[in-house]
Every structure is written in C-alpha cells, then in structure tokens.
Amino acid sequence: MSTKKKVGISDLLRDEAQKVSDPNIIEVQAEDVTDAVSQSPSRNTLSAGKPQSSDHSQAKITSLESALAQSQKRETELSQTIADLQKDLKFSQTNVELLQKSLAAIEQLKNELDQQLVEVKRDNLRLAEANIQLSEQVKAMEAAKAPVVEEPTSSQLVSQNPQNQNRATPRKQPVEQPYPHRDRNPYARPTGSNEQLQRINNRNIGWMD
C-alpha cells in the first residue's frame, strides 16, 4: 500500500513538471500580454474623452447653480410679497373690525334716536290733546260769565218809548266865549287934514275886535 502511495506522488510530480514545461502555457501567456497591449489604446481613448465630459458637466453645474440662484431670488421676492400681503390683510382686518364697531355704535344710536322720536311724538300728541281741552274749558267759562243780551227790535223800541216820538230834541245853547280885547277903548276916528290922515302911524291906527 505504501508503494502505491509513492507511485501516486511521483505521478503527480511528473504531471506538474509537464505543465510547467508545456509550450501552450507560454502561448497563453503571450496571448494575455497581447490582450493587455490591445486594451491599452482603449484606456487612452477613455482618458482622452474625460475632459470633454468634464466640461459638459461643469457647464451643466453652472447652469443649475444659476437656475438655483434665480429660484432663491424669486423665493425671496415671493416671501417679501407674502409678508406684505399678510401685513395688508392684518391692517384690513383691523379696519374691518373698527368699521364693524362703528357700524354697531351707529346702529345703537339710531335705535336710541328712533325711541326718542317716538316718545317726542307721543308727548306732542298729549300736549295737543291737553291744549284742545284747555281751549274748550276757557270757552265754556267765558260763555258762562257773559250775560245773554237780546237786541231789541224796532217795534219794541217804539212800544217802549211812545212819548219820545213827539218830543223835540233840545237845541244846544251857544256858549259865550270870552273876548280878551272887549275892555279896550272904542274905535276913534282920526281927525286932521288929509296930509295928516295919510300919515299912518301907530298913534292913529284903530283896532277892532
């Protein structure tokens, strides 16, 4: 059994020696080297194509960065617009609240004025009724105080005074008026010649009553 084991080992060693000295293996290695050489130009081609793809990527990145900057700027503008709109909305809400309060106050004042107007109309009606009653009372009192006098007719006047028809109306006597110049000297005719008479002066003028 031990001999078989030795033979087996020697056979294995021989097989390994044959594999090492086999010319096919060298050709395979040569083919491998040829493949490596043939693959080297493709690697150079890849290395030469890298700058073009890098430039394209850089341009794309630049375009994306520009678009991003514009988007951020637009976002900032929209945020400011939204803030302004919110501020205006808050101001409008405040104004609406103030207007609602003012409207409520005006409505309350209108109701109060309407109530006062109703009361004033009621008072005016009461005063008018009281005035009418007072006027009627005054008229009734005046009618009660004034005596009723019937105007006599012409026949009653004739029958009541039959003697007055024949009685003459007495004539008024003249009243003697005092004359203040009655006691003066009577008129005296001037004497003298014509020339003397023509000379009228205060001495020979006569006075008449």
PDB file of C-alpha atoms in Angstrom:
ATOM      1  CA  MET A   1       0.000   0.000   0.000  1.00  0.00           C
ATOM      2  CA  SER A   2       2.867   2.281   0.735  1.00  0.00           C
ATOM      3  CA  THR A   3       4.288   1.580  -2.751  1.00  0.00           C
ATOM      4  CA  LYS A   4       1.100   2.752  -4.391  1.00  0.00           C
ATOM      5  CA  LYS A   5       1.217   5.968  -2.472  1.00  0.00           C
ATOM      6  CA  LYS A   6       4.779   6.637  -3.651  1.00  0.00           C
ATOM      7  CA  VAL A   7       3.842   5.936  -7.255  1.00  0.00           C
ATOM      8  CA  GLY A   8       0.944   8.287  -6.951  1.00  0.00           C
ATOM      9  CA  ILE A   9       3.124  11.086  -5.670  1.00  0.00           C
ATOM     10  CA  SER A  10       5.672  10.612  -8.430  1.00  0.00           C
ATOM     11  CA  ASP A  11       2.982  10.705 -10.998  1.00  0.00           C
ATOM     12  CA  LEU A  12       1.710  13.949  -9.617  1.00  0.00           C
ATOM     13  CA  LEU A  13       5.184  15.452  -9.656  1.00  0.00           C
ATOM     14  CA  ARG A  14       5.643  14.426 -13.231  1.00  0.00           C
ATOM     15  CA  ASP A  15       2.379  15.909 -14.248  1.00  0.00           C
ATOM     16  CA  GLU A  16       3.291  19.209 -12.624  1.00  0.00           C
ATOM     17  CA  ALA A  17       6.647  19.225 -14.416  1.00  0.00           C
ATOM     18  CA  GLN A  18       4.928  18.688 -17.697  1.00  0.00           C
ATOM     19  CA  LYS A  19       2.538  21.571 -17.035  1.00  0.00           C
ATOM     20  CA  VAL A  20       5.434  23.904 -16.331  1.00  0.00           C
ATOM     21  CA  SER A  21       7.318  22.889 -19.468  1.00  0.00           C
ATOM     22  CA  ASP A  22       4.208  22.908 -21.676  1.00  0.00           C
ATOM     23  CA  PRO A  23       4.586  25.409 -24.612  1.00  0.00           C
ATOM     24  CA  ASN A  24       0.820  26.041 -24.735  1.00  0.00           C
ATOM     25  CA  ILE A  25       1.015  27.762 -21.441  1.00  0.00           C
ATOM     26  CA  ILE A  26       3.589  30.181 -22.828  1.00  0.00           C
ATOM     27  CA  GLU A  27       1.348  30.950 -25.764  1.00  0.00           C
ATOM     28  CA  VAL A  28      -1.490  31.612 -23.433  1.00  0.00           C
ATOM     29  CA  GLN A  29       0.650  33.999 -21.530  1.00  0.00           C
ATOM     30  CA  ALA A  30       1.661  35.647 -24.802  1.00  0.00           C
ATOM     31  CA  GLU A  31      -1.970  35.993 -25.723  1.00  0.00           C
ATOM     32  CA  ASP A  32      -2.622  37.551 -22.399  1.00  0.00           C
ATOM     33  CA  VAL A  33       0.101  40.093 -22.991  1.00  0.00           C
ATOM     34  CA  THR A  34      -1.280  40.813 -26.460  1.00  0.00           C
ATOM     35  CA  ASP A  35      -4.714  41.417 -24.987  1.00  0.00           C
ATOM     36  CA  ALA A  36      -3.222  43.789 -22.465  1.00  0.00           C
ATOM     37  CA  VAL A  37      -1.456  45.706 -25.200  1.00  0.00           C
ATOM     38  CA  SER A  38      -4.586  45.806 -27.302  1.00  0.00           C
ATOM     39  CA  GLN A  39      -6.581  47.120 -24.311  1.00  0.00           C
ATOM     40  CA  SER A  40      -4.167  49.994 -23.656  1.00  0.00           C
ATOM     41  CA  PRO A  41      -5.405  52.190 -26.580  1.00  0.00           C
ATOM     42  CA  SER A  42      -8.978  51.940 -25.291  1.00  0.00           C
ATOM     43  CA  ARG A  43      -7.806  53.164 -21.930  1.00  0.00           C
ATOM     44  CA  ASN A  44      -6.077  56.094 -23.623  1.00  0.00           C
ATOM     45  CA  THR A  45      -9.274  56.813 -25.517  1.00  0.00           C
ATOM     46  CA  LEU A  46     -11.228  56.871 -22.236  1.00  0.00           C
ATOM     47  CA  SER A  47      -8.644  59.136 -20.676  1.00  0.00           C
ATOM     48  CA  ALA A  48      -8.868  61.473 -23.696  1.00  0.00           C
ATOM     49  CA  GLY A  49     -12.695  61.602 -23.513  1.00  0.00           C
ATOM     50  CA  LYS A  50     -12.734  62.590 -19.866  1.00  0.00           C
ATOM     51  CA  PRO A  51     -12.010  66.359 -20.401  1.00  0.00           C
ATOM     52  CA  GLN A  52     -14.982  66.699 -22.775  1.00  0.00           C
ATOM     53  CA  SER A  53     -17.396  65.097 -20.330  1.00  0.00           C
ATOM     54  CA  SER A  54     -15.923  67.183 -17.518  1.00  0.00           C
ATOM     55  CA  ASP A  55     -16.515  70.436 -19.416  1.00  0.00           C
ATOM     56  CA  HIS A  56     -20.091  69.419 -20.193  1.00  0.00           C
ATOM     57  CA  SER A  57     -20.703  68.546 -16.559  1.00  0.00           C
ATOM     58  CA  GLN A  58     -19.170  71.835 -15.412  1.00  0.00           C
ATOM     59  CA  ALA A  59     -21.403  73.800 -17.783  1.00  0.00           C
ATOM     60  CA  LYS A  60     -24.419  71.888 -16.572  1.00  0.00           C
ATOM     61  CA  ILE A  61     -23.461  72.532 -12.959  1.00  0.00           C
ATOM     62  CA  THR A  62     -23.030  76.243 -13.707  1.00  0.00           C
ATOM     63  CA  SER A  63     -26.448  76.347 -15.368  1.00  0.00           C
ATOM     64  CA  LEU A  64     -28.034  74.573 -12.424  1.00  0.00           C
ATOM     65  CA  GLU A  65     -26.344  76.943  -9.980  1.00  0.00           C
ATOM     66  CA  SER A  66     -27.633  79.938 -11.953  1.00  0.00           C
ATOM     67  CA  ALA A  67     -31.140  78.485 -12.008  1.00  0.00           C
ATOM     68  CA  LEU A  68     -30.882  77.791  -8.291  1.00  0.00           C
ATOM     69  CA  ALA A  69     -29.785  81.376  -7.616  1.00  0.00           C
ATOM     70  CA  GLN A  70     -32.703  82.714  -9.657  1.00  0.00           C
ATOM     71  CA  SER A  71     -35.080  80.400  -7.831  1.00  0.00           C
ATOM     72  CA  GLN A  72     -33.743  81.563  -4.477  1.00  0.00           C
ATOM     73  CA  LYS A  73     -34.089  85.195  -5.547  1.00  0.00           C
ATOM     74  CA  ARG A  74     -37.627  84.538  -6.729  1.00  0.00           C
ATOM     75  CA  GLU A  75     -38.371  82.761  -3.479  1.00  0.00           C
ATOM     76  CA  THR A  76     -37.098  85.776  -1.519  1.00  0.00           C
ATOM     77  CA  GLU A  77     -39.266  88.125  -3.577  1.00  0.00           C
ATOM     78  CA  LEU A  78     -42.300  85.911  -3.113  1.00  0.00           C
ATOM     79  CA  SER A  79     -41.633  85.695   0.621  1.00  0.00           C
ATOM     80  CA  GLN A  80     -41.486  89.508   0.818  1.00  0.00           C
ATOM     81  CA  THR A  81     -44.674  89.775  -1.224  1.00  0.00           C
ATOM     82  CA  ILE A  82     -46.399  87.280   1.060  1.00  0.00           C
ATOM     83  CA  ALA A  83     -45.218  89.231   4.119  1.00  0.00           C
ATOM     84  CA  ASP A  84     -46.555  92.481   2.632  1.00  0.00           C
ATOM     85  CA  LEU A  85     -49.868  90.833   1.782  1.00  0.00           C
ATOM     86  CA  GLN A  86     -50.153  89.427   5.291  1.00  0.00           C
ATOM     87  CA  LYS A  87     -49.429  92.888   6.690  1.00  0.00           C
ATOM     88  CA  ASP A  88     -52.061  94.452   4.431  1.00  0.00           C
ATOM     89  CA  LEU A  89     -54.502  91.702   5.352  1.00  0.00           C
ATOM     90  CA  LYS A  90     -53.939  92.326   9.046  1.00  0.00           C
ATOM     91  CA  PHE A  91     -54.409  96.065   8.519  1.00  0.00           C
ATOM     92  CA  SER A  92     -57.576  95.397   6.532  1.00  0.00           C
ATOM     93  CA  GLN A  93     -58.876  93.093   9.254  1.00  0.00           C
ATOM     94  CA  THR A  94     -58.188  95.814  11.819  1.00  0.00           C
ATOM     95  CA  ASN A  95     -60.063  98.340   9.681  1.00  0.00           C
ATOM     96  CA  VAL A  96     -62.924  95.902   9.232  1.00  0.00           C
ATOM     97  CA  GLU A  97     -63.149  95.416  12.990  1.00  0.00           C
ATOM     98  CA  LEU A  98     -63.150  99.182  13.541  1.00  0.00           C
ATOM     99  CA  LEU A  99     -65.814  99.648  10.874  1.00  0.00           C
ATOM    100  CA  GLN A 100     -67.927  96.915  12.418  1.00  0.00           C
ATOM    101  CA  LYS A 101     -67.646  98.567  15.840  1.00  0.00           C
ATOM    102  CA  SER A 102     -68.522 101.954  14.336  1.00  0.00           C
ATOM    103  CA  LEU A 103     -71.468 100.423  12.492  1.00  0.00           C
ATOM    104  CA  ALA A 104     -72.703  98.797  15.692  1.00  0.00           C
ATOM    105  CA  ALA A 105     -72.408 102.125  17.552  1.00  0.00           C
ATOM    106  CA  ILE A 106     -74.263 103.943  14.760  1.00  0.00           C
ATOM    107  CA  GLU A 107     -76.990 101.313  14.774  1.00  0.00           C
ATOM    108  CA  GLN A 108     -77.371 101.618  18.540  1.00  0.00           C
ATOM    109  CA  LEU A 109     -77.523 105.422  18.282  1.00  0.00           C
ATOM    110  CA  LYS A 110     -80.134 105.145  15.529  1.00  0.00           C
ATOM    111  CA  ASN A 111     -82.276 102.894  17.709  1.00  0.00           C
ATOM    112  CA  GLU A 112     -81.996 105.340  20.613  1.00  0.00           C
ATOM    113  CA  LEU A 113     -82.960 108.272  18.372  1.00  0.00           C
ATOM    114  CA  ASP A 114     -85.914 106.335  16.986  1.00  0.00           C
ATOM    115  CA  GLN A 115     -87.082 105.608  20.527  1.00  0.00           C
ATOM    116  CA  GLN A 116     -86.703 109.266  21.484  1.00  0.00           C
ATOM    117  CA  LEU A 117     -88.612 110.302  18.362  1.00  0.00           C
ATOM    118  CA  VAL A 118     -91.480 108.002  19.291  1.00  0.00           C
ATOM    119  CA  GLU A 119     -91.553 109.468  22.798  1.00  0.00           C
ATOM    120  CA  VAL A 120     -91.474 113.043  21.457  1.00  0.00           C
ATOM    121  CA  LYS A 121     -94.371 112.314  19.096  1.00  0.00           C
ATOM    122  CA  ARG A 122     -96.330 110.798  21.976  1.00  0.00           C
ATOM    123  CA  ASP A 123     -95.643 113.872  24.137  1.00  0.00           C
ATOM    124  CA  ASN A 124     -96.673 116.216  21.310  1.00  0.00           C
ATOM    125  CA  LEU A 125     -99.931 114.316  20.903  1.00  0.00           C
ATOM    126  CA  ARG A 126    -100.628 114.559  24.623  1.00  0.00           C
ATOM    127  CA  LEU A 127     -99.857 118.295  24.615  1.00  0.00           C
ATOM    128  CA  ALA A 128    -102.163 118.838  21.641  1.00  0.00           C
ATOM    129  CA  GLU A 129    -104.990 116.991  23.390  1.00  0.00           C
ATOM    130  CA  ALA A 130    -104.402 118.971  26.596  1.00  0.00           C
ATOM    131  CA  ASN A 131    -104.382 122.230  24.616  1.00  0.00           C
ATOM    132  CA  ILE A 132    -107.685 121.358  22.970  1.00  0.00           C
ATOM    133  CA  GLN A 133    -109.263 120.501  26.324  1.00  0.00           C
ATOM    134  CA  LEU A 134    -107.959 123.720  27.868  1.00  0.00           C
ATOM    135  CA  SER A 135    -109.334 125.796  24.984  1.00  0.00           C
ATOM    136  CA  GLU A 136    -112.741 124.170  25.375  1.00  0.00           C
ATOM    137  CA  GLN A 137    -112.701 124.852  29.120  1.00  0.00           C
ATOM    138  CA  VAL A 138    -111.803 128.525  28.542  1.00  0.00           C
ATOM    139  CA  LYS A 139    -114.597 128.900  26.008  1.00  0.00           C
ATOM    140  CA  ALA A 140    -117.070 127.288  28.400  1.00  0.00           C
ATOM    141  CA  MET A 141    -116.018 129.630  31.225  1.00  0.00           C
ATOM    142  CA  GLU A 142    -116.334 132.703  29.001  1.00  0.00           C
ATOM    143  CA  ALA A 143    -119.745 131.580  27.824  1.00  0.00           C
ATOM    144  CA  ALA A 144    -120.881 131.111  31.433  1.00  0.00           C
ATOM    145  CA  LYS A 145    -119.644 134.557  32.527  1.00  0.00           C
ATOM    146  CA  ALA A 146    -121.035 136.660  29.634  1.00  0.00           C
ATOM    147  CA  PRO A 147    -124.797 137.581  30.090  1.00  0.00           C
ATOM    148  CA  VAL A 148    -127.115 136.906  27.232  1.00  0.00           C
ATOM    149  CA  VAL A 149    -128.379 140.237  25.803  1.00  0.00           C
ATOM    150  CA  GLU A 150    -131.162 140.190  23.235  1.00  0.00           C
ATOM    151  CA  GLU A 151    -131.125 143.040  20.759  1.00  0.00           C
ATOM    152  CA  PRO A 152    -134.468 144.911  20.803  1.00  0.00           C
ATOM    153  CA  THR A 153    -136.368 145.124  17.584  1.00  0.00           C
ATOM    154  CA  SER A 154    -137.751 148.350  16.090  1.00  0.00           C
ATOM    155  CA  SER A 155    -141.319 147.549  17.195  1.00  0.00           C
ATOM    156  CA  GLN A 156    -140.136 147.017  20.754  1.00  0.00           C
ATOM    157  CA  LEU A 157    -138.334 150.372  20.713  1.00  0.00           C
ATOM    158  CA  VAL A 158    -141.493 152.176  19.501  1.00  0.00           C
ATOM    159  CA  SER A 159    -143.730 150.479  22.022  1.00  0.00           C
ATOM    160  CA  GLN A 160    -141.379 151.137  24.919  1.00  0.00           C
ATOM    161  CA  ASN A 161    -140.992 154.933  24.247  1.00  0.00           C
ATOM    162  CA  PRO A 162    -144.186 156.317  22.619  1.00  0.00           C
ATOM    163  CA  GLN A 163    -143.635 159.802  24.074  1.00  0.00           C
ATOM    164  CA  ASN A 164    -140.159 160.161  22.672  1.00  0.00           C
ATOM    165  CA  GLN A 165    -141.522 160.347  19.152  1.00  0.00           C
ATOM    166  CA  ASN A 166    -143.340 163.710  19.836  1.00  0.00           C
ATOM    167  CA  ARG A 167    -140.622 165.199  21.979  1.00  0.00           C
ATOM    168  CA  ALA A 168    -138.386 167.669  20.150  1.00  0.00           C
ATOM    169  CA  THR A 169    -134.717 167.410  20.515  1.00  0.00           C
ATOM    170  CA  PRO A 170    -133.491 170.282  22.713  1.00  0.00           C
ATOM    171  CA  ARG A 171    -131.337 172.799  20.919  1.00  0.00           C
ATOM    172  CA  LYS A 172    -127.947 173.480  22.278  1.00  0.00           C
ATOM    173  CA  GLN A 173    -127.450 176.961  23.637  1.00  0.00           C
ATOM    174  CA  PRO A 174    -124.446 178.880  22.368  1.00  0.00           C
ATOM    175  CA  VAL A 175    -121.703 179.166  24.853  1.00  0.00           C
ATOM    176  CA  GLU A 176    -120.500 182.669  25.400  1.00  0.00           C
ATOM    177  CA  GLN A 177    -116.843 182.865  24.596  1.00  0.00           C
ATOM    178  CA  PRO A 178    -114.725 185.349  26.490  1.00  0.00           C
ATOM    179  CA  TYR A 179    -113.191 188.158  24.458  1.00  0.00           C
ATOM    180  CA  PRO A 180    -109.932 189.351  25.914  1.00  0.00           C
ATOM    181  CA  HIS A 181    -109.980 192.655  23.961  1.00  0.00           C
ATOM    182  CA  ARG A 182    -113.526 193.668  24.902  1.00  0.00           C
ATOM    183  CA  ASP A 183    -112.380 196.134  27.545  1.00  0.00           C
ATOM    184  CA  ARG A 184    -110.212 198.137  25.152  1.00  0.00           C
ATOM    185  CA  ASN A 185    -111.027 201.688  24.131  1.00  0.00           C
ATOM    186  CA  PRO A 186    -113.630 202.066  21.351  1.00  0.00           C
ATOM    187  CA  TYR A 187    -112.604 202.966  17.869  1.00  0.00           C
ATOM    188  CA  ALA A 188    -111.974 206.688  17.442  1.00  0.00           C
ATOM    189  CA  ARG A 189    -111.994 208.288  14.069  1.00  0.00           C
ATOM    190  CA  PRO A 190    -108.804 210.162  13.395  1.00  0.00           C
ATOM    191  CA  THR A 191    -109.080 213.885  12.889  1.00  0.00           C
ATOM    192  CA  GLY A 192    -106.910 216.285  10.949  1.00  0.00           C
ATOM    193  CA  SER A 193    -106.094 217.271   7.433  1.00  0.00           C
ATOM    194  CA  ASN A 194    -105.747 214.885   4.569  1.00  0.00           C
ATOM    195  CA  GLU A 195    -102.000 215.006   4.725  1.00  0.00           C
ATOM    196  CA  GLN A 196    -102.104 214.173   8.358  1.00  0.00           C
ATOM    197  CA  LEU A 197    -104.531 211.377   7.774  1.00  0.00           C
ATOM    198  CA  GLN A 198    -102.303 209.900   5.108  1.00  0.00           C
ATOM    199  CA  ARG A 199     -99.508 209.627   7.591  1.00  0.00           C
ATOM    200  CA  ILE A 200    -100.471 206.424   9.208  1.00  0.00           C
ATOM    201  CA  ASN A 201     -98.648 205.661  12.325  1.00  0.00           C
ATOM    202  CA  ASN A 202     -99.161 203.723  15.464  1.00  0.00           C
ATOM    203  CA  ARG A 203    -100.885 206.625  17.109  1.00  0.00           C
ATOM    204  CA  ASN A 204    -103.928 206.994  14.817  1.00  0.00           C
ATOM    205  CA  ILE A 205    -104.451 203.308  13.912  1.00  0.00           C
ATOM    206  CA  GLY A 206    -107.639 201.959  15.340  1.00  0.00           C
ATOM    207  CA  TRP A 207    -108.224 198.389  16.485  1.00  0.00           C
ATOM    208  CA  MET A 208    -111.313 196.333  16.044  1.00  0.00           C
ATOM    209  CA  ASP A 209    -112.389 193.248  17.820  1.00  0.00           C
TER     210      ASP A 209
END
